[in-house]
Coordinates of C-alpha atoms in Angstrom, one line a residue:
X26 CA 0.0 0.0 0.0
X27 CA 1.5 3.5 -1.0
X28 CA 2.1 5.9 1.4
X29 CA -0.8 8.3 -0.3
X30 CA -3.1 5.7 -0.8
X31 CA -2.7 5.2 3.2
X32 CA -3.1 8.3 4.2
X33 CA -6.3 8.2 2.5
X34 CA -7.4 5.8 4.1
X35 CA -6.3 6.9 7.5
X36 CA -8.3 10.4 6.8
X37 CA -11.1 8.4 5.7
X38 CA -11.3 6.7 8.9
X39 CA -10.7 9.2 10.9
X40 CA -13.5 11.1 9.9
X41 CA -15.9 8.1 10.3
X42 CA -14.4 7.5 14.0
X43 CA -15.6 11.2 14.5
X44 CA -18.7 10.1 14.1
X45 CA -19.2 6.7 15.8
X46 CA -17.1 8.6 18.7
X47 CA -19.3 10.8 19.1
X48 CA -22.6 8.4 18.6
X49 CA -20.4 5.8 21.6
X50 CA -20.4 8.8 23.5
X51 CA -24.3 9.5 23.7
X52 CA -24.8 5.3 24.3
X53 CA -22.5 5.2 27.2
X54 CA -23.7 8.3 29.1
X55 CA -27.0 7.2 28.9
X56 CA -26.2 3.6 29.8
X57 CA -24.0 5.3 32.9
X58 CA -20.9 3.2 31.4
X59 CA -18.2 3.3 33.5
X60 CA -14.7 6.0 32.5
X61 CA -12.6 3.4 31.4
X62 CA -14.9 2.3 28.9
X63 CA -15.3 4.8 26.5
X64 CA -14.9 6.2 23.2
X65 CA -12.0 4.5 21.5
X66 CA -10.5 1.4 21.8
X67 CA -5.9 1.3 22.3
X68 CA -4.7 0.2 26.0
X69 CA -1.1 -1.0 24.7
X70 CA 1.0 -2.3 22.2
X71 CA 4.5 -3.5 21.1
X72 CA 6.0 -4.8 17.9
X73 CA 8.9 -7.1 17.9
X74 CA 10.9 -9.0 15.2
X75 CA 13.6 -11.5 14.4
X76 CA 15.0 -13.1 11.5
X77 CA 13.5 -16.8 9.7
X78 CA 14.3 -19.4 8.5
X79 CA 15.3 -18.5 4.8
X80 CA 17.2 -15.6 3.6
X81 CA 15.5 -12.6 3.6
X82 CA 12.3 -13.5 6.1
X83 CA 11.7 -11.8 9.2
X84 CA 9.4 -13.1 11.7
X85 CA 6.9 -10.2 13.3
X86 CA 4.8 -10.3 16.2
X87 CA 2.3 -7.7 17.2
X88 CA 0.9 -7.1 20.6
X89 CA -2.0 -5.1 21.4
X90 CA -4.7 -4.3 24.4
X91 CA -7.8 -3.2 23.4
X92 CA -11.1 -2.8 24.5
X93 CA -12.8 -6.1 24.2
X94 CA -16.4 -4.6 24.0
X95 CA -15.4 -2.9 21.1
X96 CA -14.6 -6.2 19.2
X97 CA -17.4 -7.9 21.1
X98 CA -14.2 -10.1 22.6
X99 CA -15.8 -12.7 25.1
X100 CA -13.1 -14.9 25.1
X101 CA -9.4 -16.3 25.2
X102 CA -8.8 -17.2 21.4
X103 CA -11.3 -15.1 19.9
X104 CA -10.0 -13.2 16.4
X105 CA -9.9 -10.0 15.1
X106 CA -8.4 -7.6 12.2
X107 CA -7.3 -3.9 12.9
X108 CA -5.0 -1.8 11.4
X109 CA -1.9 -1.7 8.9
X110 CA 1.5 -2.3 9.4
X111 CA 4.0 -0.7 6.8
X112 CA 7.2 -2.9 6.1
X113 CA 9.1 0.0 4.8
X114 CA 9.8 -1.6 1.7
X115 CA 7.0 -0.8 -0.1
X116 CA 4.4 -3.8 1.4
X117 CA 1.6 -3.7 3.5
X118 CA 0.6 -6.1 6.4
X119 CA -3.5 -6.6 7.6
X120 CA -2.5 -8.5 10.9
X121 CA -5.2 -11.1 12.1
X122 CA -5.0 -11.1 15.8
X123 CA -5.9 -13.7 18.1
X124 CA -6.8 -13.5 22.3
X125 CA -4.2 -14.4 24.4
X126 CA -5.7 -12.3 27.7
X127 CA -9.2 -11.0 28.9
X128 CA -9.6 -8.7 31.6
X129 CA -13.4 -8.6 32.2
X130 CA -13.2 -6.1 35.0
X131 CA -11.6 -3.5 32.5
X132 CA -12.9 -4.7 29.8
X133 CA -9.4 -5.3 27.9
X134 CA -8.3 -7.8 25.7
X135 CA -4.8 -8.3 25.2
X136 CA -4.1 -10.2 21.7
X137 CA -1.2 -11.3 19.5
X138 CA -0.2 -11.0 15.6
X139 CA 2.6 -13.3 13.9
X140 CA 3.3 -12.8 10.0
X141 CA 6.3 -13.6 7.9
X142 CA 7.4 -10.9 5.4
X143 CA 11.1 -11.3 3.0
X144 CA 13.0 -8.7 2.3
X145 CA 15.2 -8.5 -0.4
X146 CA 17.8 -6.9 1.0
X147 CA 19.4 -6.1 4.2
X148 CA 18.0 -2.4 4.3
X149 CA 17.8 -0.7 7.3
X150 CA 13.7 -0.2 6.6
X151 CA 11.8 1.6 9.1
X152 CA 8.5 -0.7 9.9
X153 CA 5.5 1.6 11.5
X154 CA 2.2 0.5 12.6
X155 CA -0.3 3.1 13.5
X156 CA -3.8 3.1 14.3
X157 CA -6.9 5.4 15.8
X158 CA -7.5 5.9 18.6
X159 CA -6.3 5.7 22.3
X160 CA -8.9 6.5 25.0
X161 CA -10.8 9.7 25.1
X162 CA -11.6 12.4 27.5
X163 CA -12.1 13.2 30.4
X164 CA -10.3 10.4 31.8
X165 CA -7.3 10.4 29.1
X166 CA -5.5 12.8 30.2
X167 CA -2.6 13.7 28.2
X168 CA -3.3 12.7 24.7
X169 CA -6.8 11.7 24.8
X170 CA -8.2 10.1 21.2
X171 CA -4.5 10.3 20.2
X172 CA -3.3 8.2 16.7
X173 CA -1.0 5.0 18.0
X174 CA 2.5 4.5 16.3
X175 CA 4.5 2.1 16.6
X176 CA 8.0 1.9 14.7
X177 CA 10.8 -0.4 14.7
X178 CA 14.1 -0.5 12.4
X179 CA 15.1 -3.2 10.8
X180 CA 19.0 -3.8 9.3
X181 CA 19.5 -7.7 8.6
X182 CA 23.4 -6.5 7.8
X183 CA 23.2 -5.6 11.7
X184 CA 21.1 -7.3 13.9
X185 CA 18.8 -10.5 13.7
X186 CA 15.9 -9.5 15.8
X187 CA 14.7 -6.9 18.1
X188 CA 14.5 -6.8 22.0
X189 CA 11.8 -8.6 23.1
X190 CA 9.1 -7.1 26.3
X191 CA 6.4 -7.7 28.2
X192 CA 4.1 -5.5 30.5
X193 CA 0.4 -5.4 32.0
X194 CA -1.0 -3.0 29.3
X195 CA -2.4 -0.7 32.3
X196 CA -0.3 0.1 35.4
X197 CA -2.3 0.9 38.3
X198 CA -0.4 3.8 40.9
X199 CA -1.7 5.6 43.6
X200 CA -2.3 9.2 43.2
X201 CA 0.3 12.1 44.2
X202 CA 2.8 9.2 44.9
X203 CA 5.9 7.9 43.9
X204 CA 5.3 4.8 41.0
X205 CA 8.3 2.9 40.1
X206 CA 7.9 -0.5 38.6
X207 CA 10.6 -2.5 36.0
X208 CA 10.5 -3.1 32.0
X209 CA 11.6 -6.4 31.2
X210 CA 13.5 -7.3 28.1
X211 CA 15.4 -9.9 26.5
X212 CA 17.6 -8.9 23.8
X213 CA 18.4 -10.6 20.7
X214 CA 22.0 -10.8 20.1
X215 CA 24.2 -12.6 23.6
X216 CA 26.7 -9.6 22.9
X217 CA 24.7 -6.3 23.0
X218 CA 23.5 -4.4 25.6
X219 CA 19.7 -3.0 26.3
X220 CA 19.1 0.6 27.0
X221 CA 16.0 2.5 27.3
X222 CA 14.3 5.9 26.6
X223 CA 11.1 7.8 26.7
X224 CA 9.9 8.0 23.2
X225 CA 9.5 10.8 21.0
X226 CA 6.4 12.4 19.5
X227 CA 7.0 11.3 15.9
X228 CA 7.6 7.9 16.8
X229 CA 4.2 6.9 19.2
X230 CA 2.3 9.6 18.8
X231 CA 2.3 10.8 22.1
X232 CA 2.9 14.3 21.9
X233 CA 2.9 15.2 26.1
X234 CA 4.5 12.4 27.6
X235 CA 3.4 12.0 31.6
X236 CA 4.0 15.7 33.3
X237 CA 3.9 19.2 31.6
X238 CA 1.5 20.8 31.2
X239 CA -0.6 18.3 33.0
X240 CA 1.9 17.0 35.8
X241 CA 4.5 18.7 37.4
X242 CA 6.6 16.2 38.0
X243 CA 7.8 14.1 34.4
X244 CA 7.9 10.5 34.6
X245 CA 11.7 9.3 33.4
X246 CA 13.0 5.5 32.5
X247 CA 16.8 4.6 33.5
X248 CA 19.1 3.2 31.3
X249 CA 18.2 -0.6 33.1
X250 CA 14.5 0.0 32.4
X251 CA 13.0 1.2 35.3
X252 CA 10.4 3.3 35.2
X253 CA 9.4 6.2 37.7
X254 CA 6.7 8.9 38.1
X255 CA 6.1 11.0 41.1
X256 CA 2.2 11.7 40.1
X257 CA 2.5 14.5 43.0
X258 CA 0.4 17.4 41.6
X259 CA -0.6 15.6 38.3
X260 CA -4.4 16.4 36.6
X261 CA -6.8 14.1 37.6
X262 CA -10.5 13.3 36.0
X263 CA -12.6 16.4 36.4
X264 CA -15.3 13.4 36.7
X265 CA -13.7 12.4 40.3
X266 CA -16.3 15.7 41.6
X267 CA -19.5 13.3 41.1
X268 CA -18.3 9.5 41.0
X269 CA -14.9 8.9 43.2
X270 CA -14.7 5.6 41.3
X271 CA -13.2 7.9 37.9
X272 CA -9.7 6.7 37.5
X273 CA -7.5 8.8 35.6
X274 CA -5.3 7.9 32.6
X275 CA -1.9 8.9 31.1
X276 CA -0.1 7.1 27.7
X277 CA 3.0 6.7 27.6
X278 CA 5.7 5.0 25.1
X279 CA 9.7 3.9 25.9
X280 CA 11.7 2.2 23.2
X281 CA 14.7 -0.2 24.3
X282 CA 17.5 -0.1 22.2
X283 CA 19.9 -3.1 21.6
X284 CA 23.1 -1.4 21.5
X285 CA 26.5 -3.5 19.8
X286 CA 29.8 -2.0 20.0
X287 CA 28.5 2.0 20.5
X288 CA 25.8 1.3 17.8
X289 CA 22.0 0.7 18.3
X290 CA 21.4 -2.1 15.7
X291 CA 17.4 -2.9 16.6
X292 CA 14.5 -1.0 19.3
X293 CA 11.3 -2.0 20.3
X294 CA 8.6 0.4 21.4
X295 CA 6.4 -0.8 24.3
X296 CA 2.6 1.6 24.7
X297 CA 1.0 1.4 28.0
X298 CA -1.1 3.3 30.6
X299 CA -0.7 4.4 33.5
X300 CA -3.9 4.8 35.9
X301 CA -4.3 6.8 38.7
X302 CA -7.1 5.1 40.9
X303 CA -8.1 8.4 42.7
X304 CA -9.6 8.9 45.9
X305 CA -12.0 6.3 46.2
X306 CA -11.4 4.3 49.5
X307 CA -11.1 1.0 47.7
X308 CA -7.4 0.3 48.1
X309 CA -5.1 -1.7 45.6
X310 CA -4.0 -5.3 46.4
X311 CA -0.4 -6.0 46.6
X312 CA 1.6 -8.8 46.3
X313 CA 2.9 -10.7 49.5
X314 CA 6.3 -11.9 50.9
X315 CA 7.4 -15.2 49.2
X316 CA 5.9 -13.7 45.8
X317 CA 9.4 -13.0 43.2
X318 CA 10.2 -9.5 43.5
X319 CA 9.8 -7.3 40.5
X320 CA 12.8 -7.1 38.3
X321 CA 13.8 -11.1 39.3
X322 CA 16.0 -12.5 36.5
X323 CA 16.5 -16.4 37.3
X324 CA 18.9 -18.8 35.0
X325 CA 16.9 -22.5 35.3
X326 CA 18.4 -26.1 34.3
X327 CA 16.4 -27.8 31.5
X328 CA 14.7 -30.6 31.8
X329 CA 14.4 -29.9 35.5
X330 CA 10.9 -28.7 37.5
X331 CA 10.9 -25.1 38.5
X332 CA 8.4 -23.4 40.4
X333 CA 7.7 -20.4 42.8
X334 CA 4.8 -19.4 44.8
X335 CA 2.8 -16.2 44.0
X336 CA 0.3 -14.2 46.7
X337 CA -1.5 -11.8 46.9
X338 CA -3.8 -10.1 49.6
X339 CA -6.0 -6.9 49.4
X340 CA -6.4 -4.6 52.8
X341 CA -10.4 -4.4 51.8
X342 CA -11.4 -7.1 54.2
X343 CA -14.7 -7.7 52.3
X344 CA -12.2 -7.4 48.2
X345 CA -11.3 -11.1 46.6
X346 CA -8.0 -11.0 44.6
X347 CA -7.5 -12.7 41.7
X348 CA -3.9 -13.5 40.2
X349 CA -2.4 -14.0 36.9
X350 CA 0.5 -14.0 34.6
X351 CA 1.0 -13.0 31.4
X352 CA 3.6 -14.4 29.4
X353 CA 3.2 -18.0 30.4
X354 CA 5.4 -20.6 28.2
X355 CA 3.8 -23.7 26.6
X356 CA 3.8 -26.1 29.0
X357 CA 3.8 -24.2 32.3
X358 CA 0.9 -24.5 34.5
X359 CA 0.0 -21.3 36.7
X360 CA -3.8 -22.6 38.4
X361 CA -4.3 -19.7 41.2
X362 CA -6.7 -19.8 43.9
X363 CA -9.3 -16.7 44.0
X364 CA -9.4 -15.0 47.5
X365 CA -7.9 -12.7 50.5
X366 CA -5.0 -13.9 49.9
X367 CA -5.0 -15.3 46.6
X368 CA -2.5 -17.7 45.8
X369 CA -0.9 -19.8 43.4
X370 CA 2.3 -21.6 42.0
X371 CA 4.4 -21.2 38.6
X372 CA 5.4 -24.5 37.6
X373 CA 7.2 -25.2 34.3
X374 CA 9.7 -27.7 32.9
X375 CA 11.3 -26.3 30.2
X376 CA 12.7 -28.3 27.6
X377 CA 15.1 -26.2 25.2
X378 CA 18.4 -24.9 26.3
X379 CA 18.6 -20.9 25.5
X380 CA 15.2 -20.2 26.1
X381 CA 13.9 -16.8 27.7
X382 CA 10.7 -16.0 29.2
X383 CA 9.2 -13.1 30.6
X384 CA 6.8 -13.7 32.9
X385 CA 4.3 -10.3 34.0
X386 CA 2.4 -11.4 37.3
X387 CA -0.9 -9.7 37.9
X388 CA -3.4 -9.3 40.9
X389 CA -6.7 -7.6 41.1
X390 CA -9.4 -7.0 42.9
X391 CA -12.9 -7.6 41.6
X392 CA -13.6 -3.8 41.0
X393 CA -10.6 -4.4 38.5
X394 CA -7.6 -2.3 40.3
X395 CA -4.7 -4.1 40.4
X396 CA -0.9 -4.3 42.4
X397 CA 1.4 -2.8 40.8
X398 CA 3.1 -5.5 38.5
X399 CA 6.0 -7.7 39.4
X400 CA 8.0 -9.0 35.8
X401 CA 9.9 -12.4 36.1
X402 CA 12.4 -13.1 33.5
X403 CA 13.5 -17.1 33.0
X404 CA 16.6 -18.1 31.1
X405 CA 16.8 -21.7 30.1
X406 CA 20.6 -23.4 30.7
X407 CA 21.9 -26.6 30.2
X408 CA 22.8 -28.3 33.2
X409 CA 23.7 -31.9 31.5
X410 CA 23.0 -34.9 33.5
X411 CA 22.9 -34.5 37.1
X412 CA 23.3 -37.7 39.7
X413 CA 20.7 -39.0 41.7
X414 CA 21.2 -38.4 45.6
X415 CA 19.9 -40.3 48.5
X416 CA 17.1 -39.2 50.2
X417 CA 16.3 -38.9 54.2
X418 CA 15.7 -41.9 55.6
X419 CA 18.2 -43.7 53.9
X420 CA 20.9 -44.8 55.9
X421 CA 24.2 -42.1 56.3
X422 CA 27.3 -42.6 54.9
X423 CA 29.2 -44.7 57.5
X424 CA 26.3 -45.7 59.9
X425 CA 27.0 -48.7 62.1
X426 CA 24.4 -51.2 63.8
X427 CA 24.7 -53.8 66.5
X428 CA 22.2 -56.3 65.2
X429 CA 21.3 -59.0 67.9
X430 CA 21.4 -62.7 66.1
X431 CA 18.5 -63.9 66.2
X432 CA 16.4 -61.1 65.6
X433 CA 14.5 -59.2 62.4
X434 CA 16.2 -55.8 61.0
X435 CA 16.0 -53.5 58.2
X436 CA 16.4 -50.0 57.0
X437 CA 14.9 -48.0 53.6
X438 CA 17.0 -47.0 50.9
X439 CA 15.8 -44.6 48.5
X440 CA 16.9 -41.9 45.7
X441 CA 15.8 -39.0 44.0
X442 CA 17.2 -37.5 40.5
X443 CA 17.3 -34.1 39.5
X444 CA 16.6 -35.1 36.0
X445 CA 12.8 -35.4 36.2
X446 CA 12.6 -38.1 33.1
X447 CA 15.1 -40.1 34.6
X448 CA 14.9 -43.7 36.1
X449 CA 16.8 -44.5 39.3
X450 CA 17.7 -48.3 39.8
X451 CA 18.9 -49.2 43.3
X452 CA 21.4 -52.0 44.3
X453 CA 23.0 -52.9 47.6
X454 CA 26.9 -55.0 47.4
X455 CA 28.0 -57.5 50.1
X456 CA 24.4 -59.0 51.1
X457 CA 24.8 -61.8 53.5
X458 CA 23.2 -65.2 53.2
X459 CA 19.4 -65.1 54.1
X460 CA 19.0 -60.9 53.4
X461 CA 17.0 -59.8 51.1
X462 CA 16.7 -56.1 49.1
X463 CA 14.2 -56.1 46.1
X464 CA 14.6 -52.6 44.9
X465 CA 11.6 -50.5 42.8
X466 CA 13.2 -48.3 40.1
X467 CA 11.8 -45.1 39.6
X468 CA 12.4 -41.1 40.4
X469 CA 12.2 -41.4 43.4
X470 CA 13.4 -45.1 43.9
X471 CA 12.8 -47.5 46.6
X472 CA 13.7 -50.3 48.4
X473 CA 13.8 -52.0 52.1
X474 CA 16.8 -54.0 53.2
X475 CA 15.9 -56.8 55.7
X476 CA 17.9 -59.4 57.7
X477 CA 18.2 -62.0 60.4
X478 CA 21.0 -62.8 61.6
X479 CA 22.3 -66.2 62.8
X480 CA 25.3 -66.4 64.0
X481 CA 27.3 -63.6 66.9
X482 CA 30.5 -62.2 65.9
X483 CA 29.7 -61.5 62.3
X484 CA 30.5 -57.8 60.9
X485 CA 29.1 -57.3 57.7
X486 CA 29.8 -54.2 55.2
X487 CA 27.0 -53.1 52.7
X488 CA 27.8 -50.5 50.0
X489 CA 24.2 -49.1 48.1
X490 CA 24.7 -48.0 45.0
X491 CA 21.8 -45.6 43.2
X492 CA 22.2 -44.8 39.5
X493 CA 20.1 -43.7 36.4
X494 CA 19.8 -45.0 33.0
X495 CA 22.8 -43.1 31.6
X496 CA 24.7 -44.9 34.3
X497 CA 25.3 -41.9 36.2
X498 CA 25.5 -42.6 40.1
X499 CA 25.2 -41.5 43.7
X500 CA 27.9 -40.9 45.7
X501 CA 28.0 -44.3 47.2
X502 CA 27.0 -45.0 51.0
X503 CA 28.8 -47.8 53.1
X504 CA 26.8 -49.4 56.0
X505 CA 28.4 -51.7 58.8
X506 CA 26.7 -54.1 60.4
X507 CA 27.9 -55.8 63.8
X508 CA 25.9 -58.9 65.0
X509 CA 25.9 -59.2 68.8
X510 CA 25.1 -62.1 70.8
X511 CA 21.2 -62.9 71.8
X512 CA 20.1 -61.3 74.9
X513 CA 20.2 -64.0 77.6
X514 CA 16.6 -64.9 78.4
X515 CA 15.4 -63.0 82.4
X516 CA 16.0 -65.6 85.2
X517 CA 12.7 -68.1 86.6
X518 CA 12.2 -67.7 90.1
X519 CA 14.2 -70.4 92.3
X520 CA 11.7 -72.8 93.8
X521 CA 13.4 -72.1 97.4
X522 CA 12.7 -68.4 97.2
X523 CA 9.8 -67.7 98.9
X524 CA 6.6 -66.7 97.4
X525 CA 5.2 -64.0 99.7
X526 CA 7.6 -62.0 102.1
X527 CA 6.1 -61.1 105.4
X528 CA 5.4 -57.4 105.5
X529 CA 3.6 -57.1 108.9
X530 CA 5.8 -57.5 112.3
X531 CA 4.3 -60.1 113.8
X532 CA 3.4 -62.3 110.6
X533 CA 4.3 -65.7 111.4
X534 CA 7.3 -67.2 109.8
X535 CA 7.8 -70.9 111.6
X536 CA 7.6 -70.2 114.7
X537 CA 9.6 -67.3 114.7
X538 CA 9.1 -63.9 114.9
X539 CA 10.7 -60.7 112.5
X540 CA 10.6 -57.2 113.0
X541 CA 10.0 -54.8 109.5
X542 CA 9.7 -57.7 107.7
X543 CA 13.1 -59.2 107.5
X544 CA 14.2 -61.7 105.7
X545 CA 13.9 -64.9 107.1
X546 CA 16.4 -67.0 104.9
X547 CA 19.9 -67.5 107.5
X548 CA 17.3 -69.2 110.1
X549 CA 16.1 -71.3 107.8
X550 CA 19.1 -72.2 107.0
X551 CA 20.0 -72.8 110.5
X552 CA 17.1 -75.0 110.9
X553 CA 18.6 -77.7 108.4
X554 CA 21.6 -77.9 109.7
X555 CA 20.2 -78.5 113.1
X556 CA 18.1 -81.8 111.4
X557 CA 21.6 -82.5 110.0
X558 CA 24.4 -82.5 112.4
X559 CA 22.1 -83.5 115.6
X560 CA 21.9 -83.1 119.1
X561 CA 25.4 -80.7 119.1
X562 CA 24.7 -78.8 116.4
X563 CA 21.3 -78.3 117.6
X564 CA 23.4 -76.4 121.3
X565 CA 24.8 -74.3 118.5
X566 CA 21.8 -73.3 116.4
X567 CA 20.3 -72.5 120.5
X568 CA 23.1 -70.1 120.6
X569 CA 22.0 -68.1 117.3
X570 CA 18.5 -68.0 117.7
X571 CA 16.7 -65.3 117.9
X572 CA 14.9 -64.4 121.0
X573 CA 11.0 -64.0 120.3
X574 CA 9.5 -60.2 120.0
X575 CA 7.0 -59.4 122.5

């Protein structure tokens, strides 16, 4: 499409959006339709590239938030077509975008765009999409039914994609307050560097970017992609007078820059809002302790599970929060738990080495306003084969056991791999005769070790061995066993011990009589050797007889 036959077309539009503006405008004060909602349709967007497969192709991918009652958007995977994208070469792309995100409270849909163009040379050529409108008055603040430009530079000769980013596509802060929150990217060539600017007028279309003449304070990005407004004396929705639920809006635009030896060889431009909730009472929710921290970069192994909790709670006592994240890579599962707190876990086990994902986690409140957002960025690395380990319970390294002959023992053995699709097999050396050990192989594996010994004196030395299918083992763990003698079986009574021993004084005990109780074995004693030795021994036993107690 030529550059006049677009701007035709643009005009052309633009004059019938002045009329179905208007006409929305009438519908949705009579229907009392919330701020957010109105007139036009642009939340955020973002346009990012990299080379193909053949010569010549470049890969693009559009992002944009919208307002899903505008498309009559109901749900994830829902299409629509909107807008041009110029390839700076002379072609034209219609993107056909599919759902990705719906945000019911806000009524925003976020939705993606992938098309293939080649090039038949290297260039540079300046690629631009631009379409009508952003949000209108009075909540849009600073560029209120504004056009939307995007543009991106593209030199094969240079570079062989464009930073890639990801962020909610509105950022909830609190009114004459500091807001700082980070921009994640991931650049496209392991050499350059990122850096990052507020973008200009010509290239997004903003033309007052958040402060003068409408805030004092101007919000800034650092060269690490952090982005801060104090909204300290900023304009806010002259609609805030009759309904204190009126947020106000600001656009704003940064490009990163990939940067390779002192030259910028590829930007991206990432479009979002900022939203100043206003006075209202009803407080944002914000993410707990345990929850990544905003900005967290994280290098994971392959083929290895990793996870982290997310929570969030809301100081409304009566608000339920709901969580989110944007961004999630195919095969990650993120299945959070509506409520005050909400919570949730990221789990993902990624399978390609080099990988990097940018993860945007989101919580909000049913009345839509949301914690400010936290951005997690992954990056995939190879960790090769890692051993299996032994788990608790399995005997230490160099434990020693008396084991009494005779009797039953055992212990479990088991071990884990780091490598979730690999199989542990468990073996144990120097088994004596009689023990048994009939291992399971798995991740975790298990197995018991049992024994009874026979024979006293015996020491026996067990080495376990755990290893996977690439026979890649645990450290080994040697166990000693020392069999002790049986415990001697507790002594039977003797059949001259008596059976009862006198407790009361003057209990009798053959005639004779025992104070306290006393034991009454010497006289007894004395008595048989009496019937024994006779007539003189009986003068004798007289002489050590006890007198009787009266």
């Amino acid at each position: 499409m030529s550059s006049s036959v677009l701007h035709r077309f643009k005009t052309k539009r633009l004059a019938l959006w002045a009329t179905v503006l208007a006409a929305a405008a009438l519908v949705f004060a009579a229907l009392g339709a919330p701020q957010a909602a109105q007139a036009s349709h642009f939340r955020a967007d973002q346009i990012t590239w990299h080379t193909g497969a053949n010569p010549g192709d470049v890969d693009f991918e559009l992002t944009v938030s919208v307002r899903a009652s505008y498309f009559s958007i109901t749900a994830v995977g829902d299409t629509f077509q909107e807008g041009a994208v110029d390839l700076g070469d002379g072609a034209s792309e219609m993107p056909q975008f599919t759902v990705t995100a719906l945000d019911s409270a806000n009524d925003v849909a976020t939705a993606d765009a992938s098309f293939t163009h080649t090039y038949t040379g290297t260039g540079p050529f300046s690629v631009q999409y631009d379409n009508c409108c952003r949000l209108s008055a009075p909540s849009h603040i600073n560029n209120p039914d504004g056009e939307v430009i995007l543009v991106s530079t593209i030199d094969l000769s240079a570079a062989t994609g464009s930073p890639v980013s990801l962020i909610s596509p509105i950022i909830d802060c609190a009114p004459s307050a500091v807001c700082s929150f980070s921009i994640p990217a991931i650049k496209a060539d392991p050499a350059s560097t990122l850096t990052y600017r507020m973008a200009t007028a010509d290239e997004s279309g903003i033309v007052n970017q958040p402060g003068a003449p409408y805030a004092t304070n101007a919000a800034s990005i650092s060269s690490t992609g952090t982005y801060t407004w104090d909204s300290t004396g900023a304009t806010l929705n002259p609609g805030l007078a009759s309904d204190p639920t009126a947020p106000t809006f600001y656009s704003t635009q940064i490009v990163i820059e990939e940067v390779l030896n002192g030259v910028t060889i590829a930007s991206t431009p990432v479009d979002f809002f900022i939203r100043l909730t206003g006075g209202t009472g009803n407080a944002a929710p914000a993410f707990d302790g345990g929850t990544p921290a905003d900005g967290t970069s994280s290098n994971i192994p392959m083929g290895q599970v990793f996870s982290f909790p997310v929570s969030a709670t809301d100081p409304d006592t009566g608000d339920t929060v709901s969580l989110s994240i944007l961004g999630l890579p195919q095969g990650a599962t993120f299945t959070p738990t509506a409520g005050n707190p909400a919570t949730g876990t990221f789990s993902w086990t990624p399978g390609t080495v080099g990988q990097q994902v940018i993860l945007v986690l989101q919580a909000q409140d049913q009345h839509g306003l949301q914690a400010v957002q936290r951005s997690v960025t992954l990056t995939v690395k190879d960790v090769g084969n890692l051993a299996p380990q032994f788990d608790g319970g399995t005997p230490a390294d160099g434990a020693t056991f008396d084991v009494p002959a005779g009797e039953a023992f055992s212990f479990p053995v088991s071990a884990t791999d780091p490598n979730s699709g690999d199989i542990v097999t468990l073996s144990v050396d120097g088994m004596p005769q009689a023990a048994t050990f009939v291992p399971t192989p798995g991740n975790p594996a298990t197995g018991t070790f049992s024994w009874t010994p026979g024979t006293a004196g015996q020491q026996i030395v067990l080495v376990l061995h755990a290893q996977d299918q690439h026979a890649l083992g645990a450290a080994p763990r040697t166990i000693t066993l020392n069999v002790t003698p049986a415990p001697s079986p507790s002594p039977s009574p003797s059949p001259s011990t008596p059976s009862h021993t006198p407790t009361h004084p003057h209990e009798s005990t053959g005639g004779l009589a025992t104070t306290g109780g006393a034991d009454m074995t010497p006289i007894v004693g004395i008595a048989v050797v009496l019937l024994v030795l006779g007539g003189a021994a009986a003068l004798v036993g007289a002489r050590h007889r006890r007198r009787p107690t009266h």
